[in-house]
Amino acid sequence: MAPFEPAALPELLPLFYRRLFPHGPYGRWLGYGGVVKNYFQLREFSFTLRDDIYVRFQSFSSPQELERELQKLNPYKIDIGAVYSHRPQEKELVFDIDMTDYDDVRMCCSSADICSKCWTLMTIAVRIIDRALVEDLGVRHRLWVYSGRRGVHCWVCDDVVRKWSPALRAAAVEYLTLVKGGAETVKKVNLSEPIHPFIRRSVGVVEKYFEAYALVGQDILGSPESWEKVLALVPEEHREVLQDEFPKKRDSMQRWELLKGRMERTRRQGTAGKSAPCYADWEIMLQFCFPRLDINVSKGLGHLLKSPFSVHPKTGRISVPLDLQRLEQFDPFAVPTISSLCEELDAAGDDAEQEEGGELEPKRRARGRRAWRPTCGSLSSLWRRWNVHGEESCGGGVTCKETSEASLPPTALFLLRGHCWPQASWCLGTRRLQPNPSAPLNPFPPFGPFLHKKH
Ligand SMILES: [Zn+2]
């Protein structure tokens, strides 16, 4: 992948907004199909321009006007705000999960750094929050997006939820919060019976990742120094025994088995046992892995959140939607940067010119005729056309005939798939555009053309 150089942004952004940014589906998403009058027009956008010039409270009469403005200003960053009349009235319920909030429980990285080891925390966060949103809060339309650097965002787009008051939003975040207390609090999760089903189910999610992530990857019981940090979360009556036994065990896995076994015994014995039922193993799992939400981002309607598909100005990576069916395979380091996209665009342009030269076999030339260039003029116009067909394609299994996917740069294809929910898949390198009939129906939020489909 072409390395990203922030200094190159002034040169790359015009190309990005002219030929790569999915203006069509983006406008359709934010217009919610025009069902509510002026929903798009009353939306706040905010731009970060060159030299950190920050412009808030921008609004546009149409997606086309926004497109023109984006192409004129070439913002380094786009944020999306509330839908206004006079005061902020409506907005998606949003969640911002940032890896920096996990610094006290990450052994591998700190602050803005992430690696494939700690990225599992984001996977767990999406799994826990998404399950709760659907099963506990009855939400249907969620759009999960990679932030472009070290976290994930969730846009809850349900009609009813967009009208929620700040108090309701705060209540939802409160419901979804288990890890409490700042840097000075040692024990941030405290459980007592009866255990709420949300906690039980969340522990069920964490359990699937805990061994590989915490015991092997982070090795949280690997040395006396690290296990002391864990044992600080265990009640005193159990701590001393474990402190004596831990050095005799071989690795984190064995030590965890010991700790877990002991806690499970207290729960099996119930009140008849010597000691009270203890959930220290669950508390440890949750303190180390449970998602940490920023309540201020979710609560206030006036709060901005970085827009899907915009470029992260520090890393150059695009905020791409996450496919929840392939979440475990998502690799933040494989997400295209604005540099790699523009490079591919150039390369694809060269190919098209070569094909026009007539030196390739007829089949490939026929494919070239259907290529995004010169047939469609630009990739963004292809995107617009493709989505019209893509809608049929995903709804009724009709394949887009206008688009020769082989003629598209692979990464553009990959971004296209971001629009083609729910069946099209997030996967770099495979070349399949047809809907997958075996995929479960619409596990994802409606986005772009799928917004008004019945599920
Ligand atoms: Zn890491």
Coordinates of N, CA and C in Angstrom, one line a residue, residues 9 38 61 80 97 153 159 176 292 299 313 316 384 440:
L9 N -1.8 15.7 1.5 CA -3.3 15.9 1.5 C -3.8 17.0 0.5
N38 N -36.9 18.5 4.2 CA -35.7 19.3 4.5 C -34.8 18.6 5.6
S61 N -28.4 23.1 0.6 CA -29.8 22.9 0.2 C -30.0 21.6 -0.5
I80 N -20.2 15.3 11.1 CA -21.7 15.4 10.9 C -22.3 15.8 12.3
I97 N -16.1 4.8 20.3 CA -15.3 3.9 21.1 C -13.8 4.1 20.7
H153 N -17.0 3.9 15.3 CA -18.1 4.7 15.6 C -19.4 3.9 15.3
D159 N -35.7 5.7 13.0 CA -36.6 6.9 13.0 C -36.8 7.4 14.5
L176 N -25.5 0.8 28.9 CA -24.4 0.1 28.3 C -23.1 0.3 28.9
R292 N -15.8 0.8 26.5 CA -15.8 2.0 27.2 C -16.3 3.1 26.3
K299 N -24.6 11.6 24.3 CA -25.7 12.4 24.9 C -26.2 13.6 24.2
P313 N -7.3 12.7 8.9 CA -6.1 13.5 8.5 C -4.8 13.1 9.0
G316 N -4.5 9.2 7.0 CA -4.9 9.1 5.6 C -5.9 8.0 5.3
R384 N -22.6 6.4 -8.7 CA -24.1 6.8 -8.7 C -24.9 5.8 -9.5
P440 N -27.6 -14.0 5.7 CA -28.8 -13.7 6.5 C -29.3 -12.4 6.1

